PDB file of C-alpha atoms and ligand atoms in Angstrom:
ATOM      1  CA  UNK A   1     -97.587 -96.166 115.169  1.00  0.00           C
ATOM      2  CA  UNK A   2     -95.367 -95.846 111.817  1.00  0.00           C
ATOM      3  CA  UNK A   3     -94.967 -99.175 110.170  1.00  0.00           C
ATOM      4  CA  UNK A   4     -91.385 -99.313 109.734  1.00  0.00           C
ATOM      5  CA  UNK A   5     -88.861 -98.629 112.446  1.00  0.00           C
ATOM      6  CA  UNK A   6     -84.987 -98.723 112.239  1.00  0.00           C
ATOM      7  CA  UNK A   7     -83.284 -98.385 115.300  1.00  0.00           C
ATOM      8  CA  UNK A   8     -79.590 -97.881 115.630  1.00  0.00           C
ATOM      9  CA  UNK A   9     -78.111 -98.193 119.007  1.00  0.00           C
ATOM     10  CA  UNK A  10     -74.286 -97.050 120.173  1.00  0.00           C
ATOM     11  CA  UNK A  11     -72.544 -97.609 124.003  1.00  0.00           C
ATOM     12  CA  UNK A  12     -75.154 -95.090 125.762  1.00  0.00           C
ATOM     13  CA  UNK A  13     -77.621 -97.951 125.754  1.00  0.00           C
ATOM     14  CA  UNK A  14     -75.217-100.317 127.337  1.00  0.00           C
ATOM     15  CA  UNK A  15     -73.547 -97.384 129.957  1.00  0.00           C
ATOM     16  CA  UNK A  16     -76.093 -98.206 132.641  1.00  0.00           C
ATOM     17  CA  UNK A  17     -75.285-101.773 132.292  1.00  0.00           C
ATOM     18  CA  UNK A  18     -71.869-100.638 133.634  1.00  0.00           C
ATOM     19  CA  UNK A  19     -70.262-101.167 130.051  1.00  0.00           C
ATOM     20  CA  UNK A  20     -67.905 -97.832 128.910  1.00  0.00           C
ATOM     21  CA  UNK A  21     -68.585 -95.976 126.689  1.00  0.00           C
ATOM     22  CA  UNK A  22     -65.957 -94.394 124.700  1.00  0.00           C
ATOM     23  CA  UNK A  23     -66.129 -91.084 124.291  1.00  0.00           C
ATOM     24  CA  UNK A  24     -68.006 -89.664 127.678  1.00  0.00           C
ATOM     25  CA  UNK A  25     -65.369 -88.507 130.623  1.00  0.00           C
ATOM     26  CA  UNK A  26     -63.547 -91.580 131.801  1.00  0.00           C
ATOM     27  CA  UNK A  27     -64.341 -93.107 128.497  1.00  0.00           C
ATOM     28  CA  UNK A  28     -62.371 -95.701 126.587  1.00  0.00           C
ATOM     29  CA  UNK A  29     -60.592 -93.535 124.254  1.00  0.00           C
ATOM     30  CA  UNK A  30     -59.806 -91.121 126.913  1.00  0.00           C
ATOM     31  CA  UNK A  31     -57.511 -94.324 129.146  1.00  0.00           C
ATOM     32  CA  UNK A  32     -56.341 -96.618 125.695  1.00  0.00           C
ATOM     33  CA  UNK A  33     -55.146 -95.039 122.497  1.00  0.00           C
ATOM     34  CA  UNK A  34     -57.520 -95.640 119.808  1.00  0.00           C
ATOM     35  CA  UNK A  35     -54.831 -96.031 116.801  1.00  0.00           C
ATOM     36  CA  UNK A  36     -53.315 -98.918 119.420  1.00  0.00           C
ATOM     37  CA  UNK A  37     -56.229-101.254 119.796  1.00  0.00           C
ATOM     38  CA  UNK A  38     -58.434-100.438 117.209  1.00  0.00           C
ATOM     39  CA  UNK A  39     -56.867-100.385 113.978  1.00  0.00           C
ATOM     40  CA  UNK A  40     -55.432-103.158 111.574  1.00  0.00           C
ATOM     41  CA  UNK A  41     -52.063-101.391 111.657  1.00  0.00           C
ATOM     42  CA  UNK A  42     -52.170-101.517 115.766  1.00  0.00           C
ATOM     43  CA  UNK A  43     -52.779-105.241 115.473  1.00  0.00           C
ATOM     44  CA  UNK A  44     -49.857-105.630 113.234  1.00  0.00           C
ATOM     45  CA  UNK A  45     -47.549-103.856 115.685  1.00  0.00           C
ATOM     46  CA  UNK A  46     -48.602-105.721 118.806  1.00  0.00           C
ATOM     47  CA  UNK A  47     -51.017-108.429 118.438  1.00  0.00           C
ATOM     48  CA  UNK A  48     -51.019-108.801 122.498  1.00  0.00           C
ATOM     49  CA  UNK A  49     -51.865-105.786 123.487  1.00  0.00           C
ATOM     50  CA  UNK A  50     -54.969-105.732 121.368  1.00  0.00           C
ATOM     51  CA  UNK A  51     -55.773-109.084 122.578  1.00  0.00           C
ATOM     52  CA  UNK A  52     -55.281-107.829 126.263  1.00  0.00           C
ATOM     53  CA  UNK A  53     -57.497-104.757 125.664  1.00  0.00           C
ATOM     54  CA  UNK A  54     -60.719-107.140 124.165  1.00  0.00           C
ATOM     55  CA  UNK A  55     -60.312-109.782 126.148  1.00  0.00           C
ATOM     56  CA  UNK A  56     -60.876-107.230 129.612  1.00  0.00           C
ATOM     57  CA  UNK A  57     -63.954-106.048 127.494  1.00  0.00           C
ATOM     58  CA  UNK A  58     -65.078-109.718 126.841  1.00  0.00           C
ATOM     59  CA  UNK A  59     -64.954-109.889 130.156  1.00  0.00           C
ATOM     60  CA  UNK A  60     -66.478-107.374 131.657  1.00  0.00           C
ATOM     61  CA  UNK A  61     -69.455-107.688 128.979  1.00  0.00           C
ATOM     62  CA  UNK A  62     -70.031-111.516 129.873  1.00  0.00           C
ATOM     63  CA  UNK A  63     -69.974-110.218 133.732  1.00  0.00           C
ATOM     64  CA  UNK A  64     -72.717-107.526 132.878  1.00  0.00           C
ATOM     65  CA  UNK A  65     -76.473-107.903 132.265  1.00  0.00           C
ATOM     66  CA  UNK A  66     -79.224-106.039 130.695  1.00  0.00           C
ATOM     67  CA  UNK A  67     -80.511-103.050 131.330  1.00  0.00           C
ATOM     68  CA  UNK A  68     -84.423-101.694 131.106  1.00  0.00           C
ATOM     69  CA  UNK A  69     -83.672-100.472 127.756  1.00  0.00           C
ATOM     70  CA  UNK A  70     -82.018-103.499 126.539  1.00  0.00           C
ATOM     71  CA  UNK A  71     -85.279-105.269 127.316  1.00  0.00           C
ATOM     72  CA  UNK A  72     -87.464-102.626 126.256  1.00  0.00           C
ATOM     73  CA  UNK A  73     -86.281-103.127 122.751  1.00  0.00           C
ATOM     74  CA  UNK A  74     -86.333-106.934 122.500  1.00  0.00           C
ATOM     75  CA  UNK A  75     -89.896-106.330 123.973  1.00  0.00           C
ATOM     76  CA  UNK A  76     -90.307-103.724 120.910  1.00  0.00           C
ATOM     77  CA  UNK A  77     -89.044-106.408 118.836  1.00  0.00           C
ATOM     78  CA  UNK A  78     -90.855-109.429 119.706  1.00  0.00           C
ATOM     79  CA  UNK A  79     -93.813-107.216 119.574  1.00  0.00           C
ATOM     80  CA  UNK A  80     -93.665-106.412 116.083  1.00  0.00           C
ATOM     81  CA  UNK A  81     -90.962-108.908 114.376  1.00  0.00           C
ATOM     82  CA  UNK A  82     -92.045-107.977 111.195  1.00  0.00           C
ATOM     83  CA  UNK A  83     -91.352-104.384 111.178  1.00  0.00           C
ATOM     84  CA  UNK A  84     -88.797-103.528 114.162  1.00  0.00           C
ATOM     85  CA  UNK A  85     -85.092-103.477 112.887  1.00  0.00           C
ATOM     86  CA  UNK A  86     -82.070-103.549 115.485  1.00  0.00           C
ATOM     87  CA  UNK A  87     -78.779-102.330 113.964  1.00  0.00           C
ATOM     88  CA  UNK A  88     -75.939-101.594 116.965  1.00  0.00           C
ATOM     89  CA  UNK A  89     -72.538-100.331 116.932  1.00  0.00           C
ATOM     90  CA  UNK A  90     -72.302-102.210 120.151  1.00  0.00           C
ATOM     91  CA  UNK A  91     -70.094-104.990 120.350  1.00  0.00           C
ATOM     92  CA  UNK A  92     -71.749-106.503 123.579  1.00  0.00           C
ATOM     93  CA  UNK A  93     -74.596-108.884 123.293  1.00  0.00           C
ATOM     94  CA  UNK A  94     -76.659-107.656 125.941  1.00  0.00           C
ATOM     95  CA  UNK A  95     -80.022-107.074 123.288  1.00  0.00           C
ATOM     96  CA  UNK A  96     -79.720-110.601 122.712  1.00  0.00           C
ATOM     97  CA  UNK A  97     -79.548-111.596 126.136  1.00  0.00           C
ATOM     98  CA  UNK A  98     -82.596-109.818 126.804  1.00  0.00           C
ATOM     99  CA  UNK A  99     -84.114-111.656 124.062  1.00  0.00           C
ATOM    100  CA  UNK A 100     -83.726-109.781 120.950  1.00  0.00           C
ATOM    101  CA  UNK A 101     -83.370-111.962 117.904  1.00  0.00           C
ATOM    102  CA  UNK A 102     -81.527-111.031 114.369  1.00  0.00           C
ATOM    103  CA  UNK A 103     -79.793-107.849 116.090  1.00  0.00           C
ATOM    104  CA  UNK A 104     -77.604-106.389 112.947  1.00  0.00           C
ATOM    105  CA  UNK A 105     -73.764-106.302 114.545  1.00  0.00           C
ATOM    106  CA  UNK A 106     -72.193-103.377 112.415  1.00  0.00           C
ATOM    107  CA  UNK A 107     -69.251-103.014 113.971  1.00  0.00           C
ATOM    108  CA  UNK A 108     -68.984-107.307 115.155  1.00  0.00           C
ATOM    109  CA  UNK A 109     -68.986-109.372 118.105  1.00  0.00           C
ATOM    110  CA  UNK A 110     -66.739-109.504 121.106  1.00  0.00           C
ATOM    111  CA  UNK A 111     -67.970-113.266 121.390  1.00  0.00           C
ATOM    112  CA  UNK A 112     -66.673-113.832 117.938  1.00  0.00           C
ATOM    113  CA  UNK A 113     -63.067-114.549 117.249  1.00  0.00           C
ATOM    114  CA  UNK A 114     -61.479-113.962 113.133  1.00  0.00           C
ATOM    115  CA  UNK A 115     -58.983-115.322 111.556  1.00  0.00           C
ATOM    116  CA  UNK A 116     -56.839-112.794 110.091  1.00  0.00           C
ATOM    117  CA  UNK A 117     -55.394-114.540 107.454  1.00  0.00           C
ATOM    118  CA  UNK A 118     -58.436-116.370 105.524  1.00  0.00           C
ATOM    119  CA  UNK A 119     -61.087-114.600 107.375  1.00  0.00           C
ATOM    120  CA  UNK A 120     -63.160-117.561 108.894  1.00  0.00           C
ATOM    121  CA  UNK A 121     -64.887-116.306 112.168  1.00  0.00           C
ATOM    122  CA  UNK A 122     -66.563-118.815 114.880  1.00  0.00           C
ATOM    123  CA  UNK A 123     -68.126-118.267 118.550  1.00  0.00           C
ATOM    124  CA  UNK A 124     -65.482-117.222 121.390  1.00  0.00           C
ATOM    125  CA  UNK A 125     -66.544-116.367 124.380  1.00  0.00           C
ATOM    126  CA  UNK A 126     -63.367-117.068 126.319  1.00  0.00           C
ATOM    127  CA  UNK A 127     -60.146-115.109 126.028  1.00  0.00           C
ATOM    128  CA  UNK A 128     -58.348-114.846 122.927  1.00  0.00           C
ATOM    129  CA  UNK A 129     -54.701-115.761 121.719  1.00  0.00           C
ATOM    130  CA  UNK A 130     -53.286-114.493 118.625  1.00  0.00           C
ATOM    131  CA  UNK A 131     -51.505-117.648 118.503  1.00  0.00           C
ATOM    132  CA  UNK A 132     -54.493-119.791 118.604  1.00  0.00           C
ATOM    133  CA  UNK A 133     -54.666-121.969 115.109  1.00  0.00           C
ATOM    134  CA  UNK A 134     -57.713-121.100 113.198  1.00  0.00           C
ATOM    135  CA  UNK A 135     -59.961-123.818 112.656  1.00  0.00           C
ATOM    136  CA  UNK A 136     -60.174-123.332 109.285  1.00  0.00           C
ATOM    137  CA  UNK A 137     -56.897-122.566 107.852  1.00  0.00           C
ATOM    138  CA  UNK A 138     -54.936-123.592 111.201  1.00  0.00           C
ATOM    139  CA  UNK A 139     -52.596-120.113 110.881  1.00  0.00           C
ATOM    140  CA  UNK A 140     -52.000-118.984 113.689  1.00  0.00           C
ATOM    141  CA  UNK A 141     -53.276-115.570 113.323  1.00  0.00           C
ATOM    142  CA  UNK A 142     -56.708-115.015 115.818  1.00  0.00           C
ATOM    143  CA  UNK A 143     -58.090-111.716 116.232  1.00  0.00           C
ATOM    144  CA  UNK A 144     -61.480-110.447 117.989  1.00  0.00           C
ATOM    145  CA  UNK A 145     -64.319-110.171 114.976  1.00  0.00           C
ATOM    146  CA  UNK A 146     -64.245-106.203 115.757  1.00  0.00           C
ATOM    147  CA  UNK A 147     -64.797-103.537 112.782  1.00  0.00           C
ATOM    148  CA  UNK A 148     -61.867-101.409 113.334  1.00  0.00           C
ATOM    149  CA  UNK A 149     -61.436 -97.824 112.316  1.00  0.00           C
ATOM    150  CA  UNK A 150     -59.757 -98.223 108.875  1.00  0.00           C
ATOM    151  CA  UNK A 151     -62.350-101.220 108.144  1.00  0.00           C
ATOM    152  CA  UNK A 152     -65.685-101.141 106.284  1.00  0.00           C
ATOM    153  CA  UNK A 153     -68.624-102.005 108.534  1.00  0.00           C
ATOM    154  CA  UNK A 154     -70.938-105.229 108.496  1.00  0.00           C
ATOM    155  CA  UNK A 155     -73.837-106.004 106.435  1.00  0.00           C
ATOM    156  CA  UNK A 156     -74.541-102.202 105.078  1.00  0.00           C
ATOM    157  CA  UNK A 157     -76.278-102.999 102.124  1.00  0.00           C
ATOM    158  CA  UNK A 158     -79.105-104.305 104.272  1.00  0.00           C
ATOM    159  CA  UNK A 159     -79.133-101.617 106.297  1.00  0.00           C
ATOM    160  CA  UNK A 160     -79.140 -99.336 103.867  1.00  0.00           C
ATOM    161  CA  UNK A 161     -82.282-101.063 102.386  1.00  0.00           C
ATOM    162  CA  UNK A 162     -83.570-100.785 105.927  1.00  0.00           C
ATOM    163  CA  UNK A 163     -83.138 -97.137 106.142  1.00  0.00           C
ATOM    164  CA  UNK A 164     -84.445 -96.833 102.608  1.00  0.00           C
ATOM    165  CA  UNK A 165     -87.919 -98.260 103.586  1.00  0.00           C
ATOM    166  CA  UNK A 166     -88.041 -96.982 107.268  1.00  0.00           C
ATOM    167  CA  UNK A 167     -91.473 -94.778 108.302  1.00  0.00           C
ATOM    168  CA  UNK A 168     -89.282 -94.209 111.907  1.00  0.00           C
ATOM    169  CA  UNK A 169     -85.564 -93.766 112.943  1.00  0.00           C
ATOM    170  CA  UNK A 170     -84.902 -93.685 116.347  1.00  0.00           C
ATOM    171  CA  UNK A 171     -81.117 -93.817 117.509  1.00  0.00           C
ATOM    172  CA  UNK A 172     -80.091 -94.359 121.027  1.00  0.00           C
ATOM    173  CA  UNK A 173     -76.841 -93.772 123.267  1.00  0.00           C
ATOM    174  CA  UNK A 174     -74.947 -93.009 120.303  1.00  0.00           C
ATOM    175  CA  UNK A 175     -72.651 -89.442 120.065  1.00  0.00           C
ATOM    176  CA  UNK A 176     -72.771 -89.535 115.805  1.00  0.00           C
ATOM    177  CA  UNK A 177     -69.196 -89.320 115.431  1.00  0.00           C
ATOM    178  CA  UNK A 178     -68.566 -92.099 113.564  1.00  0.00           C
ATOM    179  CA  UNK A 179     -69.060 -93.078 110.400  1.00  0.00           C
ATOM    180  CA  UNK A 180     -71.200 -94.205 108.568  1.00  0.00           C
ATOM    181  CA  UNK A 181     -73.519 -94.338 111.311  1.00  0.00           C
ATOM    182  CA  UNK A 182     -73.355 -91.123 111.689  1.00  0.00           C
ATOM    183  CA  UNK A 183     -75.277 -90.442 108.403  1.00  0.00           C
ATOM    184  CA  UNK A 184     -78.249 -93.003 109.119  1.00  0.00           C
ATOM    185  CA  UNK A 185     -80.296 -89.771 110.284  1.00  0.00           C
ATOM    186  CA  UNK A 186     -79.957 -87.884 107.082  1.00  0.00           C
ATOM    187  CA  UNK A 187     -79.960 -91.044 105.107  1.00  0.00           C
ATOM    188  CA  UNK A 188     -83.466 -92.118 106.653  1.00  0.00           C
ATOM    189  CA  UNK A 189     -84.915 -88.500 106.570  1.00  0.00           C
ATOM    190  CA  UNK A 190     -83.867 -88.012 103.179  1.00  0.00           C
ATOM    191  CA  UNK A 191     -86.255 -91.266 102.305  1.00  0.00           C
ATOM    192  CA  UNK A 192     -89.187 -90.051 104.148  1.00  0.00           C
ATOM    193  CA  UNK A 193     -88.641 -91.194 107.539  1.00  0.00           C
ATOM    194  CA  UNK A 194     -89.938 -89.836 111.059  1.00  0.00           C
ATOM    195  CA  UNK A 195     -86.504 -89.418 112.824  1.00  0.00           C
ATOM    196  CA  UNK A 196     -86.085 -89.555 117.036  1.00  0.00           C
ATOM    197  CA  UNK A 197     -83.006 -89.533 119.379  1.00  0.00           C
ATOM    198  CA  UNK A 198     -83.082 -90.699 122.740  1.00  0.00           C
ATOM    199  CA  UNK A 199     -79.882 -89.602 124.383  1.00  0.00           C
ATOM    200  CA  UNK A 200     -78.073 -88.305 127.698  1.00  0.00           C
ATOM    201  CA  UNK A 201     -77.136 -85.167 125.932  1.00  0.00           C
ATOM    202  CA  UNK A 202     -76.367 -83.384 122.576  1.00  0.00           C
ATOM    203  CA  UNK A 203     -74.914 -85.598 119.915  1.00  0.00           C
ATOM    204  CA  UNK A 204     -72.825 -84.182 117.439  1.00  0.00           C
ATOM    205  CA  UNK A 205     -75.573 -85.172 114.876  1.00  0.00           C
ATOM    206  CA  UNK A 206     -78.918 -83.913 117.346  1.00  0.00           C
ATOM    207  CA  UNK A 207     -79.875 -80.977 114.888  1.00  0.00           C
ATOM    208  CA  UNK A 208     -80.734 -83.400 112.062  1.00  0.00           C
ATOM    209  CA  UNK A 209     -83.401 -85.059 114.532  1.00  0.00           C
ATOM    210  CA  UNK A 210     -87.152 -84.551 113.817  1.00  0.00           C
ATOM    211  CA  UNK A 211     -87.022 -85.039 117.642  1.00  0.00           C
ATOM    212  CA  UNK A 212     -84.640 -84.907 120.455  1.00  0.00           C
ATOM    213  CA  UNK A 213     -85.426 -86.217 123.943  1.00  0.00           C
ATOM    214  CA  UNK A 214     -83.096 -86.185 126.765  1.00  0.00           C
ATOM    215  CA  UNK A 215     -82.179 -88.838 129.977  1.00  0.00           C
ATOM    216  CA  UNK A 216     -81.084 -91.858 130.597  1.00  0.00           C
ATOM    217  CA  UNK A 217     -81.493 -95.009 127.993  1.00  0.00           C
ATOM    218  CA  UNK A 218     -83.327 -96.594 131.292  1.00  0.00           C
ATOM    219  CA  UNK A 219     -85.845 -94.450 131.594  1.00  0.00           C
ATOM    220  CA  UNK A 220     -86.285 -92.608 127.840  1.00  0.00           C
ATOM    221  CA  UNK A 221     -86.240 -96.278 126.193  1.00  0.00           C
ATOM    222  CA  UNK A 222     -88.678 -98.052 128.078  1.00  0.00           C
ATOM    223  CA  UNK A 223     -91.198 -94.651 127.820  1.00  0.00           C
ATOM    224  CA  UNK A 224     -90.664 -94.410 124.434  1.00  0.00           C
ATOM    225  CA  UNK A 225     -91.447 -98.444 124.078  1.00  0.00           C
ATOM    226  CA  UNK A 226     -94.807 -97.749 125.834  1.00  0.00           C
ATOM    227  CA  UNK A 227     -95.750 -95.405 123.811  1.00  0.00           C
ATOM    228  CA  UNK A 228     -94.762 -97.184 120.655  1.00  0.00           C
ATOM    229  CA  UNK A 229     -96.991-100.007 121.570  1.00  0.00           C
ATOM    230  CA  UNK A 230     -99.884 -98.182 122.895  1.00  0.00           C
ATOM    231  CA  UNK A 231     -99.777 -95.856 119.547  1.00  0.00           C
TER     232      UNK A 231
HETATM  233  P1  OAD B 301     -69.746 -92.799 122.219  1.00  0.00           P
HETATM  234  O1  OAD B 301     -68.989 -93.092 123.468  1.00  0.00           O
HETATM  235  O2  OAD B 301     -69.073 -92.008 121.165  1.00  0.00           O
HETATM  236  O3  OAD B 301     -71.095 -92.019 122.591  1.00  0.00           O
HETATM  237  C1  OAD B 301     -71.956 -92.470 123.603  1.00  0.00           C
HETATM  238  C2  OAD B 301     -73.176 -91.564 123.642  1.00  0.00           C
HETATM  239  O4  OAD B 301     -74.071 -92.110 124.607  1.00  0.00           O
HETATM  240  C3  OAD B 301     -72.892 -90.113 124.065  1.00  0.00           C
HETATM  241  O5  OAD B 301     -73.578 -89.222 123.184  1.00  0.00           O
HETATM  242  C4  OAD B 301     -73.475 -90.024 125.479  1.00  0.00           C
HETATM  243  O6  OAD B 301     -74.037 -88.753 125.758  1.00  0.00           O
HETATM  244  C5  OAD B 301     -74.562 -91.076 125.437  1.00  0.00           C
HETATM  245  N1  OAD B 301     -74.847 -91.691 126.736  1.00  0.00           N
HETATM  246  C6  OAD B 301     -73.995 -91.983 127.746  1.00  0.00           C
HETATM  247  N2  OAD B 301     -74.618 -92.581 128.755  1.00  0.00           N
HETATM  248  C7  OAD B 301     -75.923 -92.692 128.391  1.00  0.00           C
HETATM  249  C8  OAD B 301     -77.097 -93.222 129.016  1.00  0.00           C
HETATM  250  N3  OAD B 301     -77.066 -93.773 130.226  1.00  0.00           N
HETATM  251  N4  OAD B 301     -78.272 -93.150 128.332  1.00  0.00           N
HETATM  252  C9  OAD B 301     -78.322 -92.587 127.092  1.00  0.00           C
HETATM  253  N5  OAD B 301     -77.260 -92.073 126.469  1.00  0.00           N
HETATM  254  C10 OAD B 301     -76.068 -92.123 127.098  1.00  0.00           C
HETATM  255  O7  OAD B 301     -70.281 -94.211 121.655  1.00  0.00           O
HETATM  256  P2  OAD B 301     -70.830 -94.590 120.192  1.00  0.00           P
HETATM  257  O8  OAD B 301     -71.531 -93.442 119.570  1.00  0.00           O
HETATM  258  O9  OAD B 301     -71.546 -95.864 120.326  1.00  0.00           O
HETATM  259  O10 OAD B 301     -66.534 -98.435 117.357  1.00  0.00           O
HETATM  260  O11 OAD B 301     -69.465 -94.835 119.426  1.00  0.00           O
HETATM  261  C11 OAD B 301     -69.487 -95.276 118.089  1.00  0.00           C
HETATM  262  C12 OAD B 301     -68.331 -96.198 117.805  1.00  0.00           C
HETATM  263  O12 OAD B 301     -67.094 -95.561 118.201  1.00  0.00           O
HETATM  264  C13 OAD B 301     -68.334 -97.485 118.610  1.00  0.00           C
HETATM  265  O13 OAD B 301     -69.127 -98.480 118.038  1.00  0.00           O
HETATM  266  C14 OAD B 301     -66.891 -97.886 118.638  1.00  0.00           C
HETATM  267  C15 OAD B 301     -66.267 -96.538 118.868  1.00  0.00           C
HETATM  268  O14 OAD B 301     -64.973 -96.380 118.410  1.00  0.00           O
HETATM  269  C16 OAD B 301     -65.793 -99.571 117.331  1.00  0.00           C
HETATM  270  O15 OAD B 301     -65.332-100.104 118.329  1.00  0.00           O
HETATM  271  C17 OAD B 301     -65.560-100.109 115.973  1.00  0.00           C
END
């Protein structure tokens, strides 16, 4: 078994969970436009209907549990602490509530509220008001602790260094369309790395893969787990 895995997750691994994903038929971007809810300038323009939009998703994510894969990973992880990375563009916390610890949020928390005026951030994990006072500052000027397009994504140094030292990248349930997490393939091949998808179909990024497999996260994840462990 390589020493050093990375793996980078998108909302494939939480689909079976009954989480959207967002770019799938019937996907989020396909029912809510994307410049709306998801961008600084969106929040500006109507602070409730971004709040509206995350707060059904905070909902439906506290409603929805783990999957096999979900738990095949934290299994992965507990397994070898040491030397198993998580980094998701998933803004659920279903790895954690299958017991993975240190899970690297790129793209934040939907249990995590932000104040958009001095940036503080604390636990939420009820609905949000953009009226609510910070703690901090008091303004009253909440918003969900979500990377939106526009922003620069969380903690990518380290993951960078992660990627820079990885024997293994596997990404899961992700459609490499966004950026930069799109590039983590080339980035870890180009230092040396083994790379492996695990996806229902093509991704957009799929020809930069070492290895493609197809299916399911449920059933590719927890076979792929096995195998890491047995190896
Ligand atoms: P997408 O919706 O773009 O892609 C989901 C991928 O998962 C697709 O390639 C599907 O084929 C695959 N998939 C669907 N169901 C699956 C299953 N059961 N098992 C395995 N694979 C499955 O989602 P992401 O790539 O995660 O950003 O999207 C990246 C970012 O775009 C998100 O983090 C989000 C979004 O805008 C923010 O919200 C900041």
């Amino acid at each position: 078994m390589e020493d050093r895995i990375v793996i980078l997750t998108g909302a494939g691994l939480s689909a079976e969970s009954g989480l959207g994903t967002f770019r799938d038929e019937g996907g989020l971007w396909t029912k809510y436009d994307l410049a709306e809810v998801a961008t600084p300038e969106g929040f500006a323009a109507d602070p409730h209907k971004v709040h509206d939009f995350y707060n059904a998703r905070r909902r439906n994510c506290l409603e929805a549990a783990p999957n096999p894969a979900h738990h095949a990973l934290a299994r992965l992880q507990q397994a070898r602490p040491e030397s198993v990375s998580l980094v998701t563009q998933n803004v659920d916390d279903l790895l954690e509530r299958a017991g993975a610890a240190d899970v690297i949020h790129m793209h934040g928390s939907l249990t995590r509220a932000k104040c958009a005026a001095c940036a503080a951030s604390w636990d939420q994990r009820s609905d949000m008001d953009p009226a609510a006072a910070c703690p901090a500052c008091a303004a009253p000027a909440t918003r969900p602790d979500i990377v939106w397009f526009g922003e620069y994504p969380y903690h990518m140094e380290a993951i960078w260094d992660l990627l820079r030292a990885a024997d293994l990248f596997v990404a899961i349930g992700t459609s490499g369309q966004v950026y930069p997490a799109a590039a983590f393939v080339q980035d870890a091949a180009r230092a040396g790395a083994r790379t492996l998808e695990l996806n229902l179909e093509d991704s957009d990024t799929s020809r930069d893969f070492h290895e493609t497999r197809r299916g399911p996260a449920s059933r590719l994840v927890p076979a792929w787990v096995a195998e890491a462990l047995g190896g």
